[in-house]
Each structure stands twice: as structure tokens, then as C-alpha cells.
Amino acid sequence: MLILMQNIFKMKAYYIVFLLLFFSCNEKTKIKAIENLKKDTISVVKEVKKVFKKVRKKSALELKLIKQGLVNLQELDSTIQVKLMYATPDNFVGVNMYGDFDQAYLYPNPAKKVVQAQRALKAIDSSYSLIIYDAVRPLHIQQKMWDALKIPFKEKIKFLSNPKNGSIHNYGSAVDISITKNGKPLDMGTPYDYLGKLAYPRLEKQLLKTGKLTEKQVANRKLLRKVMFGSGFTGITTEWWHFNSLKRRDAKQKYKVIP
């Protein structure tokens, strides 16, 4: 809060100096003063935004995650984009499953791998960014999703882990993720959470051959796998967006489940 007040006073000082210069100088000096004011204003606004971000009110779930040792991905790398789809009605359930929780949290080691993947992606093209659609997912949310998905059991387990077994999401070690370019999601051939074979990485060659996926869509998926695999994640055969930091049995041994 002290930093915020300092920046506000700094901004007031800039305006006072600007007014003095504006009414006492020639036209050329006035133009230069305006340009400098714009630059200084942008700088101060950015600092103020950082302060507000730090003092953002945390939800009850977020406080529990912090207490359990999980970390906020955007606090490790602010360039990583986050849009938790289960914090909106725009998902296969059709309702907000997370309430007021909209941040991407993981245990520290998986989180560092995501940061590494982001850096690898930025090294390829600075206009690219990873976007997180889901990270840690509490077990009680997993159960709600399981109950809401009304398809045969054999089909259901292709897209969602049985809560009785637990998902690697429930251990803060998996992410649902994609890539944006200049803020716009790359075309991966299907939306996130698409329940169908068009989302299967293992069928990409066949889908490409039959024209159901394009070369560009497959190339985009391969780019995502390249940076994620290169940072220590593994994928699954039925969802192009899902990546695990470690195997389920290892997650259960290493981490506490998020209830």
C-alpha cells in the first residue's frame, strides 16, 4: 500500500511539473513535455497495476492451496496466460465449478516445468504464450464433474479420471493447456474439452489423412507437445490439451491430494 501511495504522489508531481512547463515554455518544449508525461503516466500505471495485483483478495480455496504448498503460476511467470474454463460456464458441465477461484496453482516442481515450457515457447516466437485452462483441481470438483458427465463408463474414463482413483490434477501436477499468438488461441482442430475422437493425439495421422484435421492444426499440436515434453511433461492419447508432470502413483507418493 505504501508503494501505491508513493506512485500516486509521484503522478501528482508529474502533473504539477507538466502544467508549469506547459504554460511557461515554447511550442516545441510543450510537445516534448506532453510526450514525457505520456511515458511517465504509462510507467506509473503499470506499477500501480502490479501493486493491486499483489493485494488482490484471495479466495478461500486459494488460501488453502497456498497453505498446502502450491504456487500461483502467474506469480512465477506473469507472461503465462490463465483462463480457467471451470471458473466459467463455458465448459462441458455448463456451470461455474470453481466459484470465485480463477487462478492456476500447482505444486512447485510441476509449476517450474510450466515456466520452463513457456520460456522454450517464447524462444521460438516471442508472440506465443501458453494459456492454462485448468491446473490443480480439488477432488470434490472432480467428483462433481464425474457425476455431471452422462456418458457410458468406458467412454467417460477416456476423458475424465474416476474420482475413486484420483486425477493427477487432484495432486496439483497436471495442466490443461494450449498456445496463443498475440493473445489469440492457436487452432488445435477442436475446442478445449471436446469429447470426441477429433481431440485424440493418437489418431492425428488418420484424421489428417481423411481431411478432418489440417496440417496447420496438427503442427500447432506438435508445437505444444514439443515445449511440454521438452520440459518434463507427458501427454495422454485422448486429449491434445492434457499434460502430466509425473505418473499417478508417483504423484500419490510425493504429494497430498487436494480434497
PDB file of N, CA, C and O in Angstrom, residues 3 7 15 21 25 46 58 70 78 86 113-114 119-120 128-130 139 145 158 170 182 188 198 208 229 240 257:
ATOM      1  N   ILE A   3       3.734   1.553  -1.434  1.00  0.00           N
ATOM      2  CA  ILE A   3       4.212   1.727  -2.816  1.00  0.00           C
ATOM      3  C   ILE A   3       3.128   2.389  -3.663  1.00  0.00           C
ATOM      4  O   ILE A   3       3.402   3.261  -4.483  1.00  0.00           O
ATOM      5  N   ASN A   7       3.401   6.031  -5.625  1.00  0.00           N
ATOM      6  CA  ASN A   7       3.164   6.192  -7.061  1.00  0.00           C
ATOM      7  C   ASN A   7       2.098   7.254  -7.337  1.00  0.00           C
ATOM      8  O   ASN A   7       2.183   7.992  -8.322  1.00  0.00           O
ATOM      9  N   TYR A  15       2.151  15.875 -12.918  1.00  0.00           N
ATOM     10  CA  TYR A  15       1.160  16.785 -13.476  1.00  0.00           C
ATOM     11  C   TYR A  15       1.458  18.245 -13.111  1.00  0.00           C
ATOM     12  O   TYR A  15       1.251  19.148 -13.921  1.00  0.00           O
ATOM     13  N   LEU A  21       5.457  23.661 -16.965  1.00  0.00           N
ATOM     14  CA  LEU A  21       6.189  23.700 -18.235  1.00  0.00           C
ATOM     15  C   LEU A  21       5.276  24.137 -19.381  1.00  0.00           C
ATOM     16  O   LEU A  21       5.656  24.908 -20.254  1.00  0.00           O
ATOM     17  N   CYS A  25       6.511  27.568 -21.411  1.00  0.00           N
ATOM     18  CA  CYS A  25       7.515  27.224 -22.432  1.00  0.00           C
ATOM     19  C   CYS A  25       6.970  27.425 -23.847  1.00  0.00           C
ATOM     20  O   CYS A  25       5.772  27.619 -24.056  1.00  0.00           O
ATOM     21  N   LYS A  46       1.473   1.099 -14.793  1.00  0.00           N
ATOM     22  CA  LYS A  46       1.946  -0.289 -14.727  1.00  0.00           C
ATOM     23  C   LYS A  46       2.332  -0.670 -13.301  1.00  0.00           C
ATOM     24  O   LYS A  46       2.030  -1.765 -12.829  1.00  0.00           O
ATOM     25  N   LYS A  58      -7.661 -12.969  -2.052  1.00  0.00           N
ATOM     26  CA  LYS A  58      -7.585 -14.392  -2.395  1.00  0.00           C
ATOM     27  C   LYS A  58      -8.837 -15.120  -1.899  1.00  0.00           C
ATOM     28  O   LYS A  58      -9.348 -14.838  -0.822  1.00  0.00           O
ATOM     29  N   LEU A  70       1.181 -25.156  -2.576  1.00  0.00           N
ATOM     30  CA  LEU A  70       1.082 -24.931  -4.010  1.00  0.00           C
ATOM     31  C   LEU A  70       1.419 -23.475  -4.340  1.00  0.00           C
ATOM     32  O   LEU A  70       1.357 -22.610  -3.469  1.00  0.00           O
ATOM     33  N   SER A  78       4.637 -13.986 -15.093  1.00  0.00           N
ATOM     34  CA  SER A  78       3.433 -13.204 -15.375  1.00  0.00           C
ATOM     35  C   SER A  78       3.032 -13.232 -16.851  1.00  0.00           C
ATOM     36  O   SER A  78       1.938 -12.790 -17.209  1.00  0.00           O
ATOM     37  N   TYR A  86     -13.256 -23.974 -15.950  1.00  0.00           N
ATOM     38  CA  TYR A  86     -14.219 -24.435 -14.949  1.00  0.00           C
ATOM     39  C   TYR A  86     -14.553 -23.341 -13.943  1.00  0.00           C
ATOM     40  O   TYR A  86     -15.330 -23.569 -13.016  1.00  0.00           O
ATOM     41  N   LYS A 113       8.197 -26.522 -14.241  1.00  0.00           N
ATOM     42  CA  LYS A 113       8.225 -27.127 -15.576  1.00  0.00           C
ATOM     43  C   LYS A 113       7.379 -26.310 -16.560  1.00  0.00           C
ATOM     44  O   LYS A 113       7.750 -26.165 -17.728  1.00  0.00           O
ATOM     45  N   VAL A 114       6.252 -25.789 -16.089  1.00  0.00           N
ATOM     46  CA  VAL A 114       5.411 -24.953 -16.952  1.00  0.00           C
ATOM     47  C   VAL A 114       6.157 -23.677 -17.324  1.00  0.00           C
ATOM     48  O   VAL A 114       6.132 -23.239 -18.482  1.00  0.00           O
ATOM     49  N   ARG A 119       9.197 -20.474 -21.410  1.00  0.00           N
ATOM     50  CA  ARG A 119      10.443 -19.878 -21.897  1.00  0.00           C
ATOM     51  C   ARG A 119      10.873 -20.509 -23.213  1.00  0.00           C
ATOM     52  O   ARG A 119      11.342 -19.815 -24.127  1.00  0.00           O
ATOM     53  N   ALA A 120      10.697 -21.829 -23.325  1.00  0.00           N
ATOM     54  CA  ALA A 120      11.044 -22.523 -24.564  1.00  0.00           C
ATOM     55  C   ALA A 120      10.157 -22.040 -25.707  1.00  0.00           C
ATOM     56  O   ALA A 120      10.622 -21.849 -26.836  1.00  0.00           O
ATOM     57  N   TYR A 128       4.202 -15.893 -28.991  1.00  0.00           N
ATOM     58  CA  TYR A 128       3.499 -17.053 -28.453  1.00  0.00           C
ATOM     59  C   TYR A 128       3.423 -16.975 -26.929  1.00  0.00           C
ATOM     60  O   TYR A 128       4.290 -16.391 -26.275  1.00  0.00           O
ATOM     61  N   SER A 129       2.409 -17.610 -26.372  1.00  0.00           N
ATOM     62  CA  SER A 129       2.316 -17.783 -24.923  1.00  0.00           C
ATOM     63  C   SER A 129       1.501 -19.025 -24.615  1.00  0.00           C
ATOM     64  O   SER A 129       0.585 -19.381 -25.372  1.00  0.00           O
ATOM     65  N   LEU A 130       1.834 -19.675 -23.525  1.00  0.00           N
ATOM     66  CA  LEU A 130       0.991 -20.756 -23.031  1.00  0.00           C
ATOM     67  C   LEU A 130      -0.239 -20.135 -22.379  1.00  0.00           C
ATOM     68  O   LEU A 130      -0.176 -19.052 -21.800  1.00  0.00           O
ATOM     69  N   LEU A 139     -10.419 -32.592  -5.437  1.00  0.00           N
ATOM     70  CA  LEU A 139     -11.083 -33.882  -5.632  1.00  0.00           C
ATOM     71  C   LEU A 139     -12.606 -33.750  -5.611  1.00  0.00           C
ATOM     72  O   LEU A 139     -13.295 -34.455  -6.348  1.00  0.00           O
ATOM     73  N   MET A 145     -17.707 -33.213 -11.539  1.00  0.00           N
ATOM     74  CA  MET A 145     -17.564 -33.349 -12.986  1.00  0.00           C
ATOM     75  C   MET A 145     -17.909 -34.766 -13.427  1.00  0.00           C
ATOM     76  O   MET A 145     -18.574 -34.971 -14.450  1.00  0.00           O
ATOM     77  N   LYS A 158     -12.151 -42.150 -20.732  1.00  0.00           N
ATOM     78  CA  LYS A 158     -11.241 -41.640 -21.763  1.00  0.00           C
ATOM     79  C   LYS A 158     -11.010 -40.137 -21.593  1.00  0.00           C
ATOM     80  O   LYS A 158      -9.994 -39.606 -22.047  1.00  0.00           O
ATOM     81  N   ASN A 170      -5.769 -33.620  -9.301  1.00  0.00           N
ATOM     82  CA  ASN A 170      -6.098 -33.561  -7.870  1.00  0.00           C
ATOM     83  C   ASN A 170      -4.865 -33.506  -6.992  1.00  0.00           C
ATOM     84  O   ASN A 170      -4.955 -33.209  -5.800  1.00  0.00           O
ATOM     85  N   ASN A 182      -0.149 -13.657 -29.992  1.00  0.00           N
ATOM     86  CA  ASN A 182      -0.655 -12.297 -29.805  1.00  0.00           C
ATOM     87  C   ASN A 182      -2.006 -12.307 -29.093  1.00  0.00           C
ATOM     88  O   ASN A 182      -2.920 -11.532 -29.408  1.00  0.00           O
ATOM     89  N   MET A 188      -6.345 -25.686 -32.797  1.00  0.00           N
ATOM     90  CA  MET A 188      -5.906 -27.044 -32.495  1.00  0.00           C
ATOM     91  C   MET A 188      -6.843 -28.100 -33.087  1.00  0.00           C
ATOM     92  O   MET A 188      -6.706 -29.281 -32.795  1.00  0.00           O
ATOM     93  N   LEU A 198     -11.794 -36.503 -32.512  1.00  0.00           N
ATOM     94  CA  LEU A 198     -11.064 -35.433 -33.175  1.00  0.00           C
ATOM     95  C   LEU A 198     -10.009 -34.814 -32.242  1.00  0.00           C
ATOM     96  O   LEU A 198      -9.054 -34.193 -32.712  1.00  0.00           O
ATOM     97  N   LEU A 208      -5.701 -36.546 -40.201  1.00  0.00           N
ATOM     98  CA  LEU A 208      -5.057 -35.693 -41.194  1.00  0.00           C
ATOM     99  C   LEU A 208      -5.263 -36.278 -42.596  1.00  0.00           C
ATOM    100  O   LEU A 208      -5.586 -35.556 -43.554  1.00  0.00           O
ATOM    101  N   PHE A 229       6.757 -31.602 -23.636  1.00  0.00           N
ATOM    102  CA  PHE A 229       7.584 -32.796 -23.475  1.00  0.00           C
ATOM    103  C   PHE A 229       9.021 -32.406 -23.136  1.00  0.00           C
ATOM    104  O   PHE A 229       9.681 -33.040 -22.315  1.00  0.00           O
ATOM    105  N   TRP A 240      -5.559 -33.542 -26.575  1.00  0.00           N
ATOM    106  CA  TRP A 240      -4.356 -32.825 -27.016  1.00  0.00           C
ATOM    107  C   TRP A 240      -3.906 -31.793 -25.983  1.00  0.00           C
ATOM    108  O   TRP A 240      -2.741 -31.370 -25.980  1.00  0.00           O
ATOM    109  N   VAL A 257      -3.224 -35.096  -1.749  1.00  0.00           N
ATOM    110  CA  VAL A 257      -4.352 -34.799  -2.617  1.00  0.00           C
ATOM    111  C   VAL A 257      -5.018 -33.506  -2.134  1.00  0.00           C
ATOM    112  O   VAL A 257      -5.028 -33.192  -0.945  1.00  0.00           O
TER     113      VAL A 257
END
